[in-house]
XYZ file of C-alpha atoms in Angstrom:
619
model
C -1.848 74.022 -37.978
C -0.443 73.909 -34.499
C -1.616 70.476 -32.776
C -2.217 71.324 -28.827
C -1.403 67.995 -27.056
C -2.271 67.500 -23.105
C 0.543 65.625 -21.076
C 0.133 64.695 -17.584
C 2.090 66.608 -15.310
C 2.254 64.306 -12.345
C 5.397 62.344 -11.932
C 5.427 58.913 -10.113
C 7.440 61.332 -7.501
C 4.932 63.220 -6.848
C 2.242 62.474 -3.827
C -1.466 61.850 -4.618
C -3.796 63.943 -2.634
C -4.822 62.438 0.551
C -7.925 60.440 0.527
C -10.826 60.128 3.203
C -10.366 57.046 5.292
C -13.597 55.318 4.735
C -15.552 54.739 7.746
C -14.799 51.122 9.250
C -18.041 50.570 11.420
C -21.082 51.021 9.800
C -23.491 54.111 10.983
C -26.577 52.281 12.387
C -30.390 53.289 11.473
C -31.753 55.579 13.752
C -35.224 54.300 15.536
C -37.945 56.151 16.633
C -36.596 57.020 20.105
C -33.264 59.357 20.545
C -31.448 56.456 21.827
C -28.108 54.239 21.132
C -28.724 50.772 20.065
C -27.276 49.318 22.799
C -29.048 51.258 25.552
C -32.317 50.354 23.795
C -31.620 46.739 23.252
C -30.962 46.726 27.262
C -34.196 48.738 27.971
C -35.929 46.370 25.704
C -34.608 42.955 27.244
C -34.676 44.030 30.862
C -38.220 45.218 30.787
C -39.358 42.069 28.876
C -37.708 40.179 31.928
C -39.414 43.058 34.404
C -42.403 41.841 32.795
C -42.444 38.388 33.028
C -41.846 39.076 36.687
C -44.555 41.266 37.504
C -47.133 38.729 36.176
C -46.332 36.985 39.544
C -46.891 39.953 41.862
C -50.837 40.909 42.716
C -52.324 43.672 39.866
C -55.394 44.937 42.129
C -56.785 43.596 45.716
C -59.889 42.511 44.706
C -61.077 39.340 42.722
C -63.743 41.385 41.281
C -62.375 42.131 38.087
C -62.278 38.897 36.407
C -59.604 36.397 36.042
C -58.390 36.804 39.710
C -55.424 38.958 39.548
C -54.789 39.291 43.464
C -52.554 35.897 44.173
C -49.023 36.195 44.485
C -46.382 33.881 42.835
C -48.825 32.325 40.449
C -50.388 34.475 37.406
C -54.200 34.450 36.469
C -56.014 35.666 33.100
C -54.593 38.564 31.483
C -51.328 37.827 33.287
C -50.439 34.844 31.516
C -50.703 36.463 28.316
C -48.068 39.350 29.865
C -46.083 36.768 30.939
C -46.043 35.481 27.248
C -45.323 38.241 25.892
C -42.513 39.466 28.117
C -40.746 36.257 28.162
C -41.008 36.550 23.820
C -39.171 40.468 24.207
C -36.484 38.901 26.559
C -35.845 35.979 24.422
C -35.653 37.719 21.183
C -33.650 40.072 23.506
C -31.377 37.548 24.079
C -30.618 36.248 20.953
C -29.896 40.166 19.282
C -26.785 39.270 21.356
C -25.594 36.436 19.397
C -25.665 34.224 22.889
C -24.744 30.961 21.621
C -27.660 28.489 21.483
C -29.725 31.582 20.697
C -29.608 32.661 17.105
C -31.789 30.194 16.285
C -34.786 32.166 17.659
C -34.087 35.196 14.949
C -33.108 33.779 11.461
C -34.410 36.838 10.120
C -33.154 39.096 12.327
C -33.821 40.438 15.855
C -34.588 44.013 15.766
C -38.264 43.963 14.237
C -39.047 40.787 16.508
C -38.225 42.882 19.580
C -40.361 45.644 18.543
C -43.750 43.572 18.371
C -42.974 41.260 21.272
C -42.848 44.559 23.270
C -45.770 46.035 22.029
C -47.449 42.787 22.343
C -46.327 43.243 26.050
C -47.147 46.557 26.754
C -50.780 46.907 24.731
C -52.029 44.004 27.045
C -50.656 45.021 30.263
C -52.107 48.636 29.698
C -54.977 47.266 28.391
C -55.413 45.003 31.264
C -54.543 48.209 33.901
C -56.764 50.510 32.221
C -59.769 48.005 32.427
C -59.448 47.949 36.058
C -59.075 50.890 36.777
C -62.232 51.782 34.816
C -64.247 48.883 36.284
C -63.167 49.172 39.799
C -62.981 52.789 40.024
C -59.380 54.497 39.776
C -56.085 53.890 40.147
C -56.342 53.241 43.610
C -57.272 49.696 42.927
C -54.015 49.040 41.595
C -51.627 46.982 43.768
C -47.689 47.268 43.217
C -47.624 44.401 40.375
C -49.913 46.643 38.414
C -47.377 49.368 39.029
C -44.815 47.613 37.840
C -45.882 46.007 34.817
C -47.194 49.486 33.431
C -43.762 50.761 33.813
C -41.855 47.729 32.722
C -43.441 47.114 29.749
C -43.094 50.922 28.539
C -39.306 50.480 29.091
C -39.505 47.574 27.289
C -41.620 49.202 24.470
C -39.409 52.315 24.594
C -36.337 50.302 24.501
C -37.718 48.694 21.200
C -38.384 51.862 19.259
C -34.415 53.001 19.972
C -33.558 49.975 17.666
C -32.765 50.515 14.046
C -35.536 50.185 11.422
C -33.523 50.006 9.040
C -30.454 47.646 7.558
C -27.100 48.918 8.018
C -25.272 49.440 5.033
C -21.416 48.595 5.320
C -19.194 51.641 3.231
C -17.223 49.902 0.255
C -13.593 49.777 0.765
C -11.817 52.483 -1.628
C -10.460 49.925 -4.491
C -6.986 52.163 -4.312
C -6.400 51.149 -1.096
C -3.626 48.485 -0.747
C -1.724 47.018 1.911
C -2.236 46.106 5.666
C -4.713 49.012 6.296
C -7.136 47.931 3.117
C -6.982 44.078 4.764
C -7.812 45.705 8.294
C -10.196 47.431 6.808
C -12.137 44.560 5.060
C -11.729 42.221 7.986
C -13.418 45.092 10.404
C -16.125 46.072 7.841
C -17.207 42.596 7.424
C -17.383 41.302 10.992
C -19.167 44.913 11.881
C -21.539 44.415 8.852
C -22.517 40.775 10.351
C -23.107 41.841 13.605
C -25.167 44.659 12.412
C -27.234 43.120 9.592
C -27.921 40.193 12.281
C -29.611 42.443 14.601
C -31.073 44.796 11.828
C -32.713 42.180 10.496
C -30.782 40.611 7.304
C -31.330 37.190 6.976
C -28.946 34.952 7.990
C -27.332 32.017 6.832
C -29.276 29.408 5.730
C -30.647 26.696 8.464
C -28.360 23.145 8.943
C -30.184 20.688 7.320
C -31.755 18.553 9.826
C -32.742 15.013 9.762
C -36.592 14.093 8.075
C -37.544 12.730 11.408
C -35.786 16.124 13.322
C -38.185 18.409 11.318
C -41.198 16.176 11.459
C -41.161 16.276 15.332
C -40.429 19.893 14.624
C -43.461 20.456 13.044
C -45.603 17.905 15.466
C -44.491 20.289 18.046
C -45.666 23.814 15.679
C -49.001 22.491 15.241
C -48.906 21.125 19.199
C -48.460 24.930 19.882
C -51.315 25.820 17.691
C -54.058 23.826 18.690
C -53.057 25.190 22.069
C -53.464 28.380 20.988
C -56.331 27.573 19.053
C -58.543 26.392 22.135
C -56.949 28.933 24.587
C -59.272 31.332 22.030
C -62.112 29.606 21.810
C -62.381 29.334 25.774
C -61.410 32.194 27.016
C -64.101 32.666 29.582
C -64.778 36.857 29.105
C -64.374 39.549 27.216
C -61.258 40.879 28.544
C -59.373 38.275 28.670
C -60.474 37.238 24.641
C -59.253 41.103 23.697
C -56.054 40.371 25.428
C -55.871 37.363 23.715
C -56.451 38.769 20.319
C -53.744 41.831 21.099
C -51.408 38.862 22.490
C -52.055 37.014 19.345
C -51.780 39.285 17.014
C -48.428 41.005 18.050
C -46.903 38.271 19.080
C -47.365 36.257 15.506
C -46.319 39.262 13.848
C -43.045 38.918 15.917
C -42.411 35.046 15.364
C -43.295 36.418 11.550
C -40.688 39.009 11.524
C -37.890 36.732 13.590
C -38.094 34.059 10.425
C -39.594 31.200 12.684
C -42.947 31.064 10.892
C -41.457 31.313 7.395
C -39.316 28.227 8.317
C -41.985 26.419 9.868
C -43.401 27.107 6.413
C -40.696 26.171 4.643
C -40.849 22.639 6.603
C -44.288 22.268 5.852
C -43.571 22.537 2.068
C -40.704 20.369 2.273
C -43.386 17.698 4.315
C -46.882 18.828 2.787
C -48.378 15.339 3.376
C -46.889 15.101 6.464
C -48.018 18.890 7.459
C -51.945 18.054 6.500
C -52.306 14.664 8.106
C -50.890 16.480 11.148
C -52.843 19.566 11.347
C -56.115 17.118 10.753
C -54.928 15.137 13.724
C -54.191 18.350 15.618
C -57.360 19.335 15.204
C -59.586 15.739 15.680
C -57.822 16.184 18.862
C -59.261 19.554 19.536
C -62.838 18.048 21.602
C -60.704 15.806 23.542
C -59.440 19.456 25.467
C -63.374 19.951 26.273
C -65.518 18.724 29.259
C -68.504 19.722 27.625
C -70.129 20.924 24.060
C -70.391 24.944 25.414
C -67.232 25.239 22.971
C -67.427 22.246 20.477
C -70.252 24.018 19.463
C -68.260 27.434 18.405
C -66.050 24.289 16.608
C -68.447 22.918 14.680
C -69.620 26.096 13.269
C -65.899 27.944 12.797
C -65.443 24.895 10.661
C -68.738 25.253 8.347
C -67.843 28.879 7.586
C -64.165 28.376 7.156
C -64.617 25.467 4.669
C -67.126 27.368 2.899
C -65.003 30.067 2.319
C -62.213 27.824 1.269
C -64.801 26.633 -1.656
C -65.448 30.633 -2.722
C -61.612 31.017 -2.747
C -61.588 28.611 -5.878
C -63.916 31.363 -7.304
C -62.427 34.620 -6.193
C -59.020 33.295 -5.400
C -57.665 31.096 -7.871
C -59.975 32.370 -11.023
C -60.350 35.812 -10.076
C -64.689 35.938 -10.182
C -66.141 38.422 -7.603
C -69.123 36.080 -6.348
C -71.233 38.441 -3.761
C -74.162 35.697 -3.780
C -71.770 32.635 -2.795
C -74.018 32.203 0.459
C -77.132 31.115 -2.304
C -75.257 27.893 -2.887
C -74.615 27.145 0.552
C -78.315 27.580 1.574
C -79.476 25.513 -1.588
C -77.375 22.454 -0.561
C -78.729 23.077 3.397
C -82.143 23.068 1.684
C -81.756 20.071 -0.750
C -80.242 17.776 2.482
C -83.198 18.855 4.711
C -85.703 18.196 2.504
C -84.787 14.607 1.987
C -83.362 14.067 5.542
C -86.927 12.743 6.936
C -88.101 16.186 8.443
C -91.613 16.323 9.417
C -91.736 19.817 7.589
C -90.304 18.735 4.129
C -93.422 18.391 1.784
C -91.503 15.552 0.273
C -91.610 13.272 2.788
C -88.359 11.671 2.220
C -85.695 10.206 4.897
C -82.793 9.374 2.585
C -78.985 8.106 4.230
C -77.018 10.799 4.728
C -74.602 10.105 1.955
C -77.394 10.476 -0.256
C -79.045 13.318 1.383
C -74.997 14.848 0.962
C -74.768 13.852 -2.601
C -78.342 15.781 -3.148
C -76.970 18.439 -1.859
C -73.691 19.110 -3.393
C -75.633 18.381 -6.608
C -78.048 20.585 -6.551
C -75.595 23.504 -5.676
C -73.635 22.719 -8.884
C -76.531 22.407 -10.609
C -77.593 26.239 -9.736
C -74.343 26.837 -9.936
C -74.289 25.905 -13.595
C -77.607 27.503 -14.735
C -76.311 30.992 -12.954
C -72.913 30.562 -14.350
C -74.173 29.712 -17.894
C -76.084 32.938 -18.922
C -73.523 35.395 -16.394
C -69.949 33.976 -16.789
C -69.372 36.288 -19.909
C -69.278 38.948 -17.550
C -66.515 40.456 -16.162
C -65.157 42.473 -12.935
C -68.149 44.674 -11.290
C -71.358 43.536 -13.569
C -70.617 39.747 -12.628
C -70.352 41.204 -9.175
C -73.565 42.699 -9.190
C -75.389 40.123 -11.072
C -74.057 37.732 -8.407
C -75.432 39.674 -5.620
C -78.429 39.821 -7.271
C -78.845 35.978 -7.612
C -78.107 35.430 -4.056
C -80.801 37.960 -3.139
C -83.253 36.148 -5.855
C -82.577 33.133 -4.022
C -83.610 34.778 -1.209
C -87.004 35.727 -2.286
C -87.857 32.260 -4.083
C -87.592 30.366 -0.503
C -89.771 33.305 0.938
C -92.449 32.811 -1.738
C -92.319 28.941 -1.768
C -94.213 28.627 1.337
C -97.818 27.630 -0.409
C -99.585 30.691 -0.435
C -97.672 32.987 -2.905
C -95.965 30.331 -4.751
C -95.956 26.416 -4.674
C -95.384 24.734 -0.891
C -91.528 23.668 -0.779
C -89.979 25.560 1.825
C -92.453 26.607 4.036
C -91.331 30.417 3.333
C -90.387 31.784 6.307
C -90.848 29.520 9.114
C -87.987 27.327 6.468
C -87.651 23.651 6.884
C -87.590 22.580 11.310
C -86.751 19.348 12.805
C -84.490 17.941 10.981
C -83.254 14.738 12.992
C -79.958 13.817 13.980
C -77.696 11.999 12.078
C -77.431 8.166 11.999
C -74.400 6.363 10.178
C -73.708 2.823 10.307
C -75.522 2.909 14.082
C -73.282 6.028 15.115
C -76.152 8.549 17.027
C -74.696 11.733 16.158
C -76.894 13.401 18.381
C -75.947 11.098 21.672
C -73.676 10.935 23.483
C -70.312 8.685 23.471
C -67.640 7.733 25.715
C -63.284 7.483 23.558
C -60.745 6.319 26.051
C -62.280 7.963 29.624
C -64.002 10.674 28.069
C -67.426 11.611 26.990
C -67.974 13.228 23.781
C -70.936 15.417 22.893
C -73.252 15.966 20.060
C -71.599 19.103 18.722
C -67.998 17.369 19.212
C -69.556 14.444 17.000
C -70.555 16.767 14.279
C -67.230 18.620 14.259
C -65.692 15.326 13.809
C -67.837 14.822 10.692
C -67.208 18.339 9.255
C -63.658 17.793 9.690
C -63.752 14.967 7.368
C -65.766 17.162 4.889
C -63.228 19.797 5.302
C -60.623 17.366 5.138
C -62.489 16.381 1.163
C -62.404 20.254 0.539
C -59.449 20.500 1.288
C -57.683 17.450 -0.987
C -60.285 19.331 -3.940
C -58.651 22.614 -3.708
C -55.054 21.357 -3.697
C -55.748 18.821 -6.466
C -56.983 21.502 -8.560
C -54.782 24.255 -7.816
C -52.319 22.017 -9.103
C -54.057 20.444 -11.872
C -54.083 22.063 -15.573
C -57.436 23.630 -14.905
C -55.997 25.077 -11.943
C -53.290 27.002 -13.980
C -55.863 28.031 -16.240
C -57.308 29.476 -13.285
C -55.046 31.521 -12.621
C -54.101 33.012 -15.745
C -57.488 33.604 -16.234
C -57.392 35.672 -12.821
C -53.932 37.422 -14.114
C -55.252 38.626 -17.634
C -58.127 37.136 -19.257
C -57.626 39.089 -22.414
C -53.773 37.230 -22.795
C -55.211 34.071 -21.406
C -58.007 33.665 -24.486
C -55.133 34.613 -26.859
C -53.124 32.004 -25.560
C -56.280 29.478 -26.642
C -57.692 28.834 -22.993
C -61.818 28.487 -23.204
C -62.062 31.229 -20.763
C -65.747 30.537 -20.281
C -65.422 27.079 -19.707
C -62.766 27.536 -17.365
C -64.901 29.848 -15.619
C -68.036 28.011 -15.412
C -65.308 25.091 -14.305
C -65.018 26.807 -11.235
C -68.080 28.438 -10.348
C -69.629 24.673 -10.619
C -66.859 23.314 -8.159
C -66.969 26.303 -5.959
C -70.930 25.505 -5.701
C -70.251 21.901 -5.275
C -67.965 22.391 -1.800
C -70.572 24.787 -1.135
C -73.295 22.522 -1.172
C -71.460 19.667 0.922
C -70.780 22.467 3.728
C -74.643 23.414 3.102
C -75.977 19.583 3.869
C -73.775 19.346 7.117
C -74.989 22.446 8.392
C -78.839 21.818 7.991
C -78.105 19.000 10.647
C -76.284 20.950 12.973
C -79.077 23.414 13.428
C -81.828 21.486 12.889
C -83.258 23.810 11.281
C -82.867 26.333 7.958
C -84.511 29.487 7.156
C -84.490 32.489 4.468
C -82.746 34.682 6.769
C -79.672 32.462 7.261
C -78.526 32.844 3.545
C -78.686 37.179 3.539
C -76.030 39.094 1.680
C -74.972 40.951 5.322
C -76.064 39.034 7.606
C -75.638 39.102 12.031
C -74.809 35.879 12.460
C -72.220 34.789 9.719
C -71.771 32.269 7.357
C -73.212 35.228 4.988
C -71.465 36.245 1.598
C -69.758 39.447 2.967
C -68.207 37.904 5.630
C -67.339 34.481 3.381
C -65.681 37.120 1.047
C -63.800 38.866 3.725
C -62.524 35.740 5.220
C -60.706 34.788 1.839
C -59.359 38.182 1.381
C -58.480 38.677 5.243
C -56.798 35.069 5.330
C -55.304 35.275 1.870
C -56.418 34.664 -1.477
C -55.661 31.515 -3.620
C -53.944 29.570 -0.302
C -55.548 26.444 1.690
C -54.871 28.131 4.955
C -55.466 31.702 4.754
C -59.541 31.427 4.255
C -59.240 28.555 6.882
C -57.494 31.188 9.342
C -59.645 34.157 8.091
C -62.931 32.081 8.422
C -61.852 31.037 12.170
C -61.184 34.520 13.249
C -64.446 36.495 11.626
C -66.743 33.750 12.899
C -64.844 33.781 16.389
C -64.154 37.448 16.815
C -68.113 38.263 17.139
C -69.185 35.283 18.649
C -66.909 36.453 21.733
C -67.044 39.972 22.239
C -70.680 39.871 22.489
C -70.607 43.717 23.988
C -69.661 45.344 20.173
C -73.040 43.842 18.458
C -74.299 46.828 17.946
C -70.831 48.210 16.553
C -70.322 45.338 14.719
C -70.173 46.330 11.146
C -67.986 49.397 12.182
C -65.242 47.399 13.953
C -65.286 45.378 10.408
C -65.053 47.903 8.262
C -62.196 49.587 10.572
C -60.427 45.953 10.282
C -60.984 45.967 6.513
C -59.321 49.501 5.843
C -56.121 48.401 8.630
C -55.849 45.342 7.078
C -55.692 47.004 3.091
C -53.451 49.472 4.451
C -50.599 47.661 6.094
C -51.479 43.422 4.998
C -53.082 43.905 1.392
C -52.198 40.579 0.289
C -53.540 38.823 3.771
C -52.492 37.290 6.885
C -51.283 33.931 4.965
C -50.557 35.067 1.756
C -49.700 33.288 -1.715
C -45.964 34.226 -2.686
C -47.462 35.354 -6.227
C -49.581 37.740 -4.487
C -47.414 38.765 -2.017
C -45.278 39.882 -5.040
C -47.835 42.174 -6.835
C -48.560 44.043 -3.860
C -44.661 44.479 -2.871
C -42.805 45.238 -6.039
C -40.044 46.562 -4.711
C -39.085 42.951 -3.027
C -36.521 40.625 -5.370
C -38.632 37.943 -7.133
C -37.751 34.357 -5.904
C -36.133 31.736 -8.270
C -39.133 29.565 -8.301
C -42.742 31.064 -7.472
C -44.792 29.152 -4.910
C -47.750 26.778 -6.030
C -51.108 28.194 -5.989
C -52.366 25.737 -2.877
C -49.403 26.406 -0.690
């Protein structure tokens, strides 16, 4: 048998085959616009700079249009928020430089930052243009600062899309290469690959660690920044200038999102939680000291009910996964229990209790209901407790309706509900005067806010201590598989019930604060959909627009549905449209919510490397 054996013909004399010299620059992402990097980061941080000047030039010749946009060398209205906005697209401009001092603006990167800040820009400067033209009659009415910040602001926004949307990849060096040119190589790939990633978005290195006292005034100033925000909102004095706010908003936190300063402000937060709380609560006592008068303590007051109620439904949908559509029920039976023991001349009781008591009767008699409706339903799961939920809230409902004496026994006075209840009176403190703090004179609705802040303030601790707690964890395994949860031995009904009787409970405390602030509460306060929210679709849309299972995203998500209508007054009759529009943007591009849990924020990106350690529930 002949054996064929293979040799290698190639001698150490011989020459390899050349090899392609691998590419020593990486190729950079191409954006949306047919444009070099360079030229686009230019367009994009001169027109942010174009921007910021225009807002001191004159946008129209008459003060008719609101806000006063005629006065040179000092901006008015929607100009300020331009201004904003163009000085956030030159910054971040800036800093995709590397400018020393600078980098500190983009730890995540500077590309995607640019990109919102410039559409931040040039939706509210169009925005603002178009209005006037359409309210004062053409284009005509324009003077040359209008001009100017139409067309600066599209270079700006142009300049943006020519960036990269994508991270630059640096080719491997070929592992054969040896010598001088494989050490050039390296040393130009690297520094090529940093200055590309840094502008493309990568993160970058991690932070210097600064002093405890550094990052506390750190976050003092955040939450400074906020409350400014935060009443800039509430008093915006018309419609336009509240949509330019929102567009200003909106963009504009997307771009601090995507630079990396708002998940380090986060990050100090964690590192400080007690710290961060104390300080938002302070940030926001201080909130009616930035008022003359109660027109917008009253808006306050109110954005505080709803948000704090839907921070008691998140324990219920959130944490332990139970679609409640009749939440609103246990809200309006605590408002009902406080009122009819808080000495109104239209409570057949006849009873004028403190209101610690008349808050205690409350928040009982919520988990009380809460309890019988959980007993006989909790074995339910996914869309049958949903619908037997909605159906309580409705049966709710209907029993005040027929308790008015005539069609059932006299409680609630059916429709015409339970009137008059009187102001509040602790220790000698009118809540329904007037008082004078250091200068300044504070109102009846700023007194009540004070008093639901401390009730949200209770809520709050709640949540947190039970997020954390045992229970909590049950919660949420319960929420992530029920089936693996009872084989793992947790009393998945009891856990349940658990938390439909606390939910009900926070509920109820909300409920008893409320009857006092509107004197008054009828049938058609506690509806499924509702005009005028707190009602159970919006309460549910709040924790799922804010972000289930956290402390601040149904805070957030309650202040923004119960703000959002109460200012743009003009789209009542499109109300429920613009909702559902929001609803289907926000499940398309934000499913897990503007302030999301990490865990959740996981499931619904996949494709994103899991973290070492997963964020609590309450974070």
């Amino acid at each position: 048998m002949t054996t064929m054996t293979t040799t290698d013909t190639t001698t150490p004399d011989t020459p390899r085959p050349p090899k392609a010299v691998p590419a020593t620059v990486p190729a950079p992402a191409a954006g949306l616009i047919p444009l070099p990097a360079r030229l686009g980061r230019a367009a994009a941080t001169g027109g942010g700079a174009l921007t910021v000047l225009s807002a001191f030039l004159s946008w129209t010749w008459t003060s008719a249009f609101p806000g006063d946009l005629t006065v040179y060398g000092y901006p008015g209205g929607l100009q300020w928020l331009v201004l904003v906005s163009g000085a956030l697209t030159t910054l971040f401009g800036i800093a995709s430089y590397g400018v020393r001092g600078t980098r500190w603006l983009v730890p995540a990167g500077a590309d995607a930052a640019i990109r919102f800040a410039a559409l931040a820009a040039f939706a509210t400067a169009w925005f603002t243009v178009i209005a006037i033209c359409v309210q004062l009659g053409g284009v005509i009415n324009l003077e040359p600062g209008g001009h100017v910040v139409a067309v600066a602001s599209l270079v700006a926004l142009l300049g943006a899309l020519a960036l990269p949307f994508e991270r630059p990849a640096a080719e491997p060096a070929d592992p054969d290469d040896g010598g001088l040119d494989r050490l050039r190589h390296e040393s130009r790939t690297r520094w090529a690959t940093v200055r590309a990633a840094f502008a493309a978005g990568t993160p970058a290195a991690p932070a210097r660690k600064l002093p405890s006292w550094a990052e506390i005034l750190i976050l003092a100033g955040v939450l400074a920044g906020g409350l400014i925000v935060f009443t800039y909102g509430i008093t915006t004095e018309y419609d336009e200038l509240f949509t330019g706010f929102l567009i200003t908003a909106g963009f504009g936190f997307a771009a601090l999102g995507k630079a990396g300063l708002i998940a380090r402000a986060s990050a100090l937060a964690a590192r400080h939680r007690n710290v961060a709380m104390v300080g938002a609560f302070v940030a926001a006592a201080a909130f009616p000291f930035t008022q003359s008068d109660d027109q917008y303590a009253t808006i306050g007051v109110n954005i505080l009910i709803f948000a704090t109620v839907a921070l008691g439904l998140n324990i219920v949908v959130g944490l332990a996964g139970l679609l409640d559509l009749g939440y609103v029920a246990f809200l309006g039976v605590g408002a009902y229990a406080a009122a009819m023991v808080s000495g109104s001349p239209s409570s057949p009781f006849g009873l004028h209790l403190p209101f610690w008591a008349a808050m205690l009767i409350g928040a009982a008699a919520s988990m009380v209901f809460g309890v019988l409706i959980g007993a006989p339903t909790l074995r339910l799961r996914g869309d049958y407790l949903a619908i037997v939920t909605l159906g309580f809230g409705e049966i709710f409902r209907i029993a005040v309706l027929n308790t008015d004496g005539t069609s059932g026994p006299d409680i609630t006075n059916g429709s015409n509900g339970i009137s008059s209840i009187p102001n509040l009176d602790i220790l000698g403190f009118d809540f329904g005067a007037e008082h004078s703090v250091g200068g300044l004179t504070v109102g009846r609705f700023a007194n009540y806010f004070f008093l639901m802040l401390l009730v949200t303030l209770i809520i709050v601790v709640v949540f947190r201590r039970s997020a954390e707690s045992r229970i909590g964890r049950a919660w949420v395994a319960i929420r992530e598989d029920e089936t693996a949860a009872l084989a793992m031995g947790i009393n998945g009904f009891r856990v349940k019930l658990i938390a439909f009787a606390l939910g009900a409970t926070l509920a109820g405390l909300a409920g008893a604060v409320q009857a006092h602030v509107t004197y008054t509460v009828t049938p058609e306060q506690y509806q499924f959909a509702h005009a005028v929210p707190p009602n159970s679709a919006f309460l549910l849309a709040a924790v799922v627009l804010g972000g289930m299972g956290t402390i601040s995203g149904p805070l957030v998500g309650g202040a923004l549905l119960f703000l959002i209508p109460a200012k743009l007054q003009f789209l009542s009759d499109y109300q429920l449209l613009a909702f559902g529009l929001a609803l289907i943007l926000l499940m398309r591009f934000r499913p897990e919510g503007l302030i999301p849990n990490r865990r959740r924020q996981l499931e619904f990106h996949e494709d994103q490397e899991a973290p070492a350690t997963l964020s609590k529930a309450g974070a």
